[in-house]
């Protein structure tokens, strides 16, 4: 999906709410060069180098114990949903 629709992923991960909550993609391990078969000057090369696509956010103990914690969980999920949908579409194409 990044090869032909990387602009959509860039829009999702650069959205201000997404950046504020998750800080961007969790970058565990990355390739050092373009994946085999991809142009080394591909416009989304940095995304293509990722071996994993995940996000994470920190939640404090106080937030967990807050009576409104469920509202926070829903909010976090809603902020992550476009990213999840993008990935789901990518693996079902």
Tab-separated table of N, CA and C in Angstrom:
chain	number	residue	atom	x	y	z
A	1	UNK	N	0.817	-1.191	0.000
A	1	UNK	CA	0.000	0.000	0.000
A	1	UNK	C	0.868	1.266	0.000
A	2	UNK	N	1.978	1.226	0.700
A	2	UNK	CA	2.846	2.409	0.739
A	2	UNK	C	3.383	2.713	-0.653
A	3	UNK	N	3.644	1.677	-1.419
A	3	UNK	CA	4.203	1.855	-2.752
A	3	UNK	C	3.301	2.721	-3.627
A	4	UNK	N	2.007	2.493	-3.564
A	4	UNK	CA	1.096	3.223	-4.439
A	4	UNK	C	0.153	4.173	-3.699
A	5	UNK	N	0.113	4.119	-2.372
A	5	UNK	CA	-0.782	4.991	-1.609
A	5	UNK	C	-0.107	5.479	-0.327
A	6	UNK	N	1.152	5.782	-0.415
A	6	UNK	CA	1.896	6.246	0.751
A	6	UNK	C	1.463	7.610	1.245
A	7	UNK	N	0.930	8.434	0.342
A	7	UNK	CA	0.480	9.769	0.760
A	7	UNK	C	-0.594	9.683	1.838
A	8	UNK	N	-1.470	8.688	1.728
A	8	UNK	CA	-2.525	8.529	2.732
A	8	UNK	C	-1.926	8.211	4.102
A	9	UNK	N	-0.945	7.321	4.142
A	9	UNK	CA	-0.303	6.993	5.415
A	9	UNK	C	0.428	8.202	5.981
A	10	UNK	N	1.097	8.942	5.136
A	10	UNK	CA	1.798	10.152	5.590
A	10	UNK	C	0.804	11.132	6.209
A	11	UNK	N	-0.339	11.308	5.569
A	11	UNK	CA	-1.374	12.199	6.108
A	11	UNK	C	-1.844	11.717	7.474
A	12	UNK	N	-2.047	10.423	7.616
A	12	UNK	CA	-2.515	9.854	8.887
A	12	UNK	C	-1.488	10.072	9.989
A	13	UNK	N	-0.241	9.706	9.738
A	13	UNK	CA	0.759	9.773	10.815
A	13	UNK	C	1.231	11.197	11.093
A	14	UNK	N	0.957	12.121	10.181
A	14	UNK	CA	1.321	13.517	10.424
A	14	UNK	C	0.170	14.347	10.985
A	15	UNK	N	-0.993	13.741	11.137
A	15	UNK	CA	-2.135	14.462	11.714
A	15	UNK	C	-1.782	14.890	13.135
A	16	UNK	N	-2.168	16.092	13.498
A	16	UNK	CA	-1.754	16.651	14.794
A	16	UNK	C	-2.207	15.801	15.981
A	17	UNK	N	-3.429	15.274	15.948
A	17	UNK	CA	-3.896	14.430	17.060
A	17	UNK	C	-3.086	13.143	17.149
A	18	UNK	N	-2.781	12.559	15.998
A	18	UNK	CA	-1.992	11.328	15.960
A	18	UNK	C	-0.593	11.585	16.515
A	19	UNK	N	0.028	12.655	16.058
A	19	UNK	CA	1.379	13.013	16.523
A	19	UNK	C	1.394	13.282	18.026
A	20	UNK	N	0.381	14.014	18.485
A	20	UNK	CA	0.322	14.356	19.905
A	20	UNK	C	0.173	13.101	20.766
A	21	UNK	N	-0.670	12.177	20.346
A	21	UNK	CA	-0.943	10.974	21.136
A	21	UNK	C	0.174	9.938	21.021
A	22	UNK	N	0.631	9.674	19.793
A	22	UNK	CA	1.546	8.558	19.563
A	22	UNK	C	2.971	8.988	19.233
A	23	UNK	N	3.151	10.224	18.831
A	23	UNK	CA	4.481	10.709	18.498
A	23	UNK	C	4.999	10.226	17.157
A	24	UNK	N	4.235	9.435	16.456
A	24	UNK	CA	4.663	8.872	15.181
A	24	UNK	C	4.689	7.363	15.255
A	25	UNK	N	5.305	6.756	14.277
A	25	UNK	CA	5.394	5.298	14.249
A	25	UNK	C	6.440	4.806	15.236
A	26	UNK	N	6.162	3.665	15.842
A	26	UNK	CA	7.135	2.987	16.687
A	26	UNK	C	8.135	2.333	15.740
A	27	UNK	N	9.369	2.764	15.793
A	27	UNK	CA	10.377	2.267	14.857
A	27	UNK	C	11.332	1.333	15.578
A	28	UNK	N	10.986	0.064	15.555
A	28	UNK	CA	11.787	-0.958	16.219
A	28	UNK	C	13.036	-1.259	15.396
A	29	UNK	N	12.843	-1.836	14.252
A	29	UNK	CA	13.966	-2.134	13.360
A	29	UNK	C	13.611	-1.644	11.960
A	30	UNK	N	14.631	-1.177	11.273
A	30	UNK	CA	14.446	-0.634	9.932
A	30	UNK	C	15.518	-1.189	9.000
A	31	UNK	N	15.175	-1.264	7.746
A	31	UNK	CA	16.161	-1.604	6.731
A	31	UNK	C	17.116	-0.426	6.572
A	32	UNK	N	18.320	-0.705	6.152
A	32	UNK	CA	19.287	0.375	5.953
A	32	UNK	C	19.246	0.928	4.528
A	33	UNK	N	18.647	0.166	3.622
A	33	UNK	CA	18.518	0.632	2.240
A	33	UNK	C	17.148	0.231	1.709
A	34	UNK	N	16.872	0.598	0.483
A	34	UNK	CA	15.569	0.311	-0.116
A	34	UNK	C	15.300	-1.192	-0.124
A	35	UNK	N	14.052	-1.589	0.162
A	35	UNK	CA	13.717	-3.009	0.061
A	35	UNK	C	13.950	-3.501	-1.367
A	36	UNK	N	14.257	-4.768	-1.491
A	36	UNK	CA	14.530	-5.358	-2.802
A	36	UNK	C	13.358	-5.095	-3.749
A	37	UNK	N	13.680	-4.607	-4.925
A	37	UNK	CA	12.675	-4.344	-5.939
A	37	UNK	C	12.088	-2.941	-5.911
A	38	UNK	N	12.487	-2.133	-4.920
A	38	UNK	CA	11.970	-0.774	-4.826
A	38	UNK	C	13.033	0.224	-5.246
A	39	UNK	N	12.576	1.277	-5.879
A	39	UNK	CA	13.442	2.357	-6.328
A	39	UNK	C	14.092	3.033	-5.118
A	40	UNK	N	15.416	3.173	-5.106
A	40	UNK	CA	16.077	3.817	-3.968
A	40	UNK	C	15.741	5.305	-3.811
A	41	UNK	N	15.042	5.873	-4.772
A	41	UNK	CA	14.593	7.260	-4.635
A	41	UNK	C	13.059	7.330	-4.563
A	42	UNK	N	12.431	6.251	-4.131
A	42	UNK	CA	10.974	6.208	-3.969
A	42	UNK	C	10.552	7.331	-3.021
A	43	UNK	N	9.461	8.038	-3.314
A	43	UNK	CA	9.058	9.161	-2.459
A	43	UNK	C	8.715	8.766	-1.019
A	44	UNK	N	8.417	7.500	-0.793
A	44	UNK	CA	8.085	7.041	0.562
A	44	UNK	C	9.083	5.992	1.049
A	45	UNK	N	10.320	6.155	0.610
A	45	UNK	CA	11.356	5.184	0.956
A	45	UNK	C	11.509	5.002	2.467
A	46	UNK	N	11.464	6.086	3.219
A	46	UNK	CA	11.657	5.967	4.672
A	46	UNK	C	10.568	5.113	5.308
A	47	UNK	N	9.353	5.200	4.815
A	47	UNK	CA	8.286	4.329	5.316
A	47	UNK	C	8.497	2.889	4.863
A	48	UNK	N	8.949	2.719	3.634
A	48	UNK	CA	9.183	1.371	3.110
A	48	UNK	C	10.294	0.637	3.865
A	49	UNK	N	11.196	1.373	4.476
A	49	UNK	CA	12.297	0.759	5.231
A	49	UNK	C	11.841	0.155	6.562
A	50	UNK	N	10.654	0.540	7.036
A	50	UNK	CA	10.166	0.000	8.307
A	50	UNK	C	9.885	-1.493	8.197
A	51	UNK	N	10.315	-2.240	9.197
A	51	UNK	CA	10.006	-3.666	9.267
A	51	UNK	C	8.718	-3.904	10.048
A	52	UNK	N	8.335	-2.949	10.870
A	52	UNK	CA	7.095	-3.051	11.636
A	52	UNK	C	6.323	-1.743	11.518
A	53	UNK	N	5.024	-1.847	11.709
A	53	UNK	CA	4.159	-0.671	11.706
A	53	UNK	C	3.286	-0.746	12.948
A	54	UNK	N	3.676	0.022	13.949
A	54	UNK	CA	2.969	0.005	15.227
A	54	UNK	C	3.018	1.392	15.848
A	55	UNK	N	2.082	1.630	16.749
A	55	UNK	CA	2.068	2.864	17.525
A	55	UNK	C	1.873	2.492	18.987
A	56	UNK	N	2.264	3.396	19.854
A	56	UNK	CA	2.096	3.181	21.292
A	56	UNK	C	1.918	4.528	21.966
A	57	UNK	N	1.253	4.498	23.095
A	57	UNK	CA	1.138	5.715	23.898
A	57	UNK	C	1.267	5.338	25.365
A	58	UNK	N	1.776	6.256	26.125
A	58	UNK	CA	1.935	6.034	27.558
A	58	UNK	C	0.649	6.404	28.282
A	59	UNK	N	0.257	5.543	29.190
A	59	UNK	CA	-0.904	5.801	30.037
A	59	UNK	C	-0.452	5.604	31.474
A	60	UNK	N	-0.673	6.612	32.272
A	60	UNK	CA	-0.208	6.565	33.659
A	60	UNK	C	-1.149	5.732	34.540
A	61	UNK	N	-0.628	5.360	35.668
A	61	UNK	CA	-1.434	4.629	36.657
A	61	UNK	C	-2.638	5.464	37.063
A	62	UNK	N	-2.432	6.751	37.269
A	62	UNK	CA	-3.537	7.639	37.647
A	62	UNK	C	-4.628	7.664	36.576
A	63	UNK	N	-4.218	7.665	35.318
A	63	UNK	CA	-5.205	7.648	34.239
A	63	UNK	C	-5.999	6.343	34.256
A	64	UNK	N	-5.316	5.248	34.512
A	64	UNK	CA	-5.982	3.944	34.553
A	64	UNK	C	-6.993	3.890	35.699
A	65	UNK	N	-6.644	4.471	36.815
A	65	UNK	CA	-7.517	4.436	37.989
A	65	UNK	C	-8.626	5.486	37.947
A	66	UNK	N	-8.541	6.404	37.011
A	66	UNK	CA	-9.552	7.451	36.885
A	66	UNK	C	-10.898	6.823	36.493
A	67	UNK	N	-11.988	7.263	37.107
A	67	UNK	CA	-13.309	6.723	36.760
A	67	UNK	C	-13.670	6.904	35.277
A	68	UNK	N	-13.061	7.875	34.619
A	68	UNK	CA	-13.342	8.124	33.202
A	68	UNK	C	-12.328	7.458	32.269
A	69	UNK	N	-11.625	6.462	32.780
A	69	UNK	CA	-10.599	5.792	31.978
A	69	UNK	C	-11.165	5.245	30.671
A	70	UNK	N	-12.370	4.704	30.727
A	70	UNK	CA	-12.973	4.143	29.513
A	70	UNK	C	-13.097	5.195	28.415
A	71	UNK	N	-13.345	6.433	28.809
A	71	UNK	CA	-13.432	7.512	27.821
A	71	UNK	C	-12.079	7.759	27.153
A	72	UNK	N	-11.013	7.660	27.928
A	72	UNK	CA	-9.666	7.812	27.373
A	72	UNK	C	-9.364	6.684	26.395
A	73	UNK	N	-9.748	5.463	26.759
A	73	UNK	CA	-9.516	4.314	25.874
A	73	UNK	C	-10.229	4.522	24.545
A	74	UNK	N	-11.461	4.973	24.595
A	74	UNK	CA	-12.224	5.229	23.366
A	74	UNK	C	-11.552	6.327	22.544
A	75	UNK	N	-11.106	7.380	23.198
A	75	UNK	CA	-10.448	8.487	22.496
A	75	UNK	C	-9.161	8.016	21.815
A	76	UNK	N	-8.349	7.252	22.527
A	76	UNK	CA	-7.101	6.738	21.955
A	76	UNK	C	-7.411	5.846	20.756
A	77	UNK	N	-8.405	4.989	20.897
A	77	UNK	CA	-8.776	4.103	19.797
A	77	UNK	C	-9.228	4.908	18.580
A	78	UNK	N	-10.030	5.937	18.803
A	78	UNK	CA	-10.502	6.760	17.688
A	78	UNK	C	-9.347	7.468	16.985
A	79	UNK	N	-8.345	7.877	17.749
A	79	UNK	CA	-7.186	8.540	17.151
A	79	UNK	C	-6.318	7.555	16.374
A	80	UNK	N	-6.357	6.292	16.753
A	80	UNK	CA	-5.566	5.268	16.085
A	80	UNK	C	-6.310	4.636	14.912
A	81	UNK	N	-7.631	4.757	14.882
A	81	UNK	CA	-8.463	4.052	13.911
A	81	UNK	C	-8.081	4.278	12.442
A	82	UNK	N	-7.818	5.494	11.980
A	82	UNK	CA	-7.420	5.643	10.572
A	82	UNK	C	-6.147	4.851	10.237
A	83	UNK	N	-5.209	4.810	11.168
A	83	UNK	CA	-3.969	4.047	10.976
A	83	UNK	C	-4.281	2.556	10.866
A	84	UNK	N	-5.119	2.049	11.757
A	84	UNK	CA	-5.493	0.631	11.737
A	84	UNK	C	-6.222	0.278	10.449
A	85	UNK	N	-7.124	1.154	10.027
A	85	UNK	CA	-7.863	0.901	8.782
A	85	UNK	C	-6.924	0.867	7.578
A	86	UNK	N	-5.959	1.772	7.566
A	86	UNK	CA	-4.978	1.786	6.477
A	86	UNK	C	-4.233	0.452	6.433
A	87	UNK	N	-3.765	-0.014	7.589
A	87	UNK	CA	-3.031	-1.280	7.638
A	87	UNK	C	-3.920	-2.454	7.251
A	88	UNK	N	-5.163	-2.461	7.728
A	88	UNK	CA	-6.084	-3.543	7.369
A	88	UNK	C	-6.301	-3.601	5.865
A	89	UNK	N	-6.482	-2.447	5.258
A	89	UNK	CA	-6.676	-2.403	3.810
A	89	UNK	C	-5.417	-2.878	3.085
A	90	UNK	N	-4.273	-2.503	3.607
A	90	UNK	CA	-3.009	-2.881	2.968
A	90	UNK	C	-2.817	-4.394	2.940
A	91	UNK	N	-3.235	-5.077	3.995
A	91	UNK	CA	-3.002	-6.530	4.033
A	91	UNK	C	-4.118	-7.326	3.369
A	92	UNK	N	-5.219	-6.676	3.009
A	92	UNK	CA	-6.306	-7.397	2.349
A	92	UNK	C	-6.361	-7.132	0.851
A	93	UNK	N	-5.491	-6.269	0.357
A	93	UNK	CA	-5.485	-5.958	-1.085
A	93	UNK	C	-4.848	-7.094	-1.845
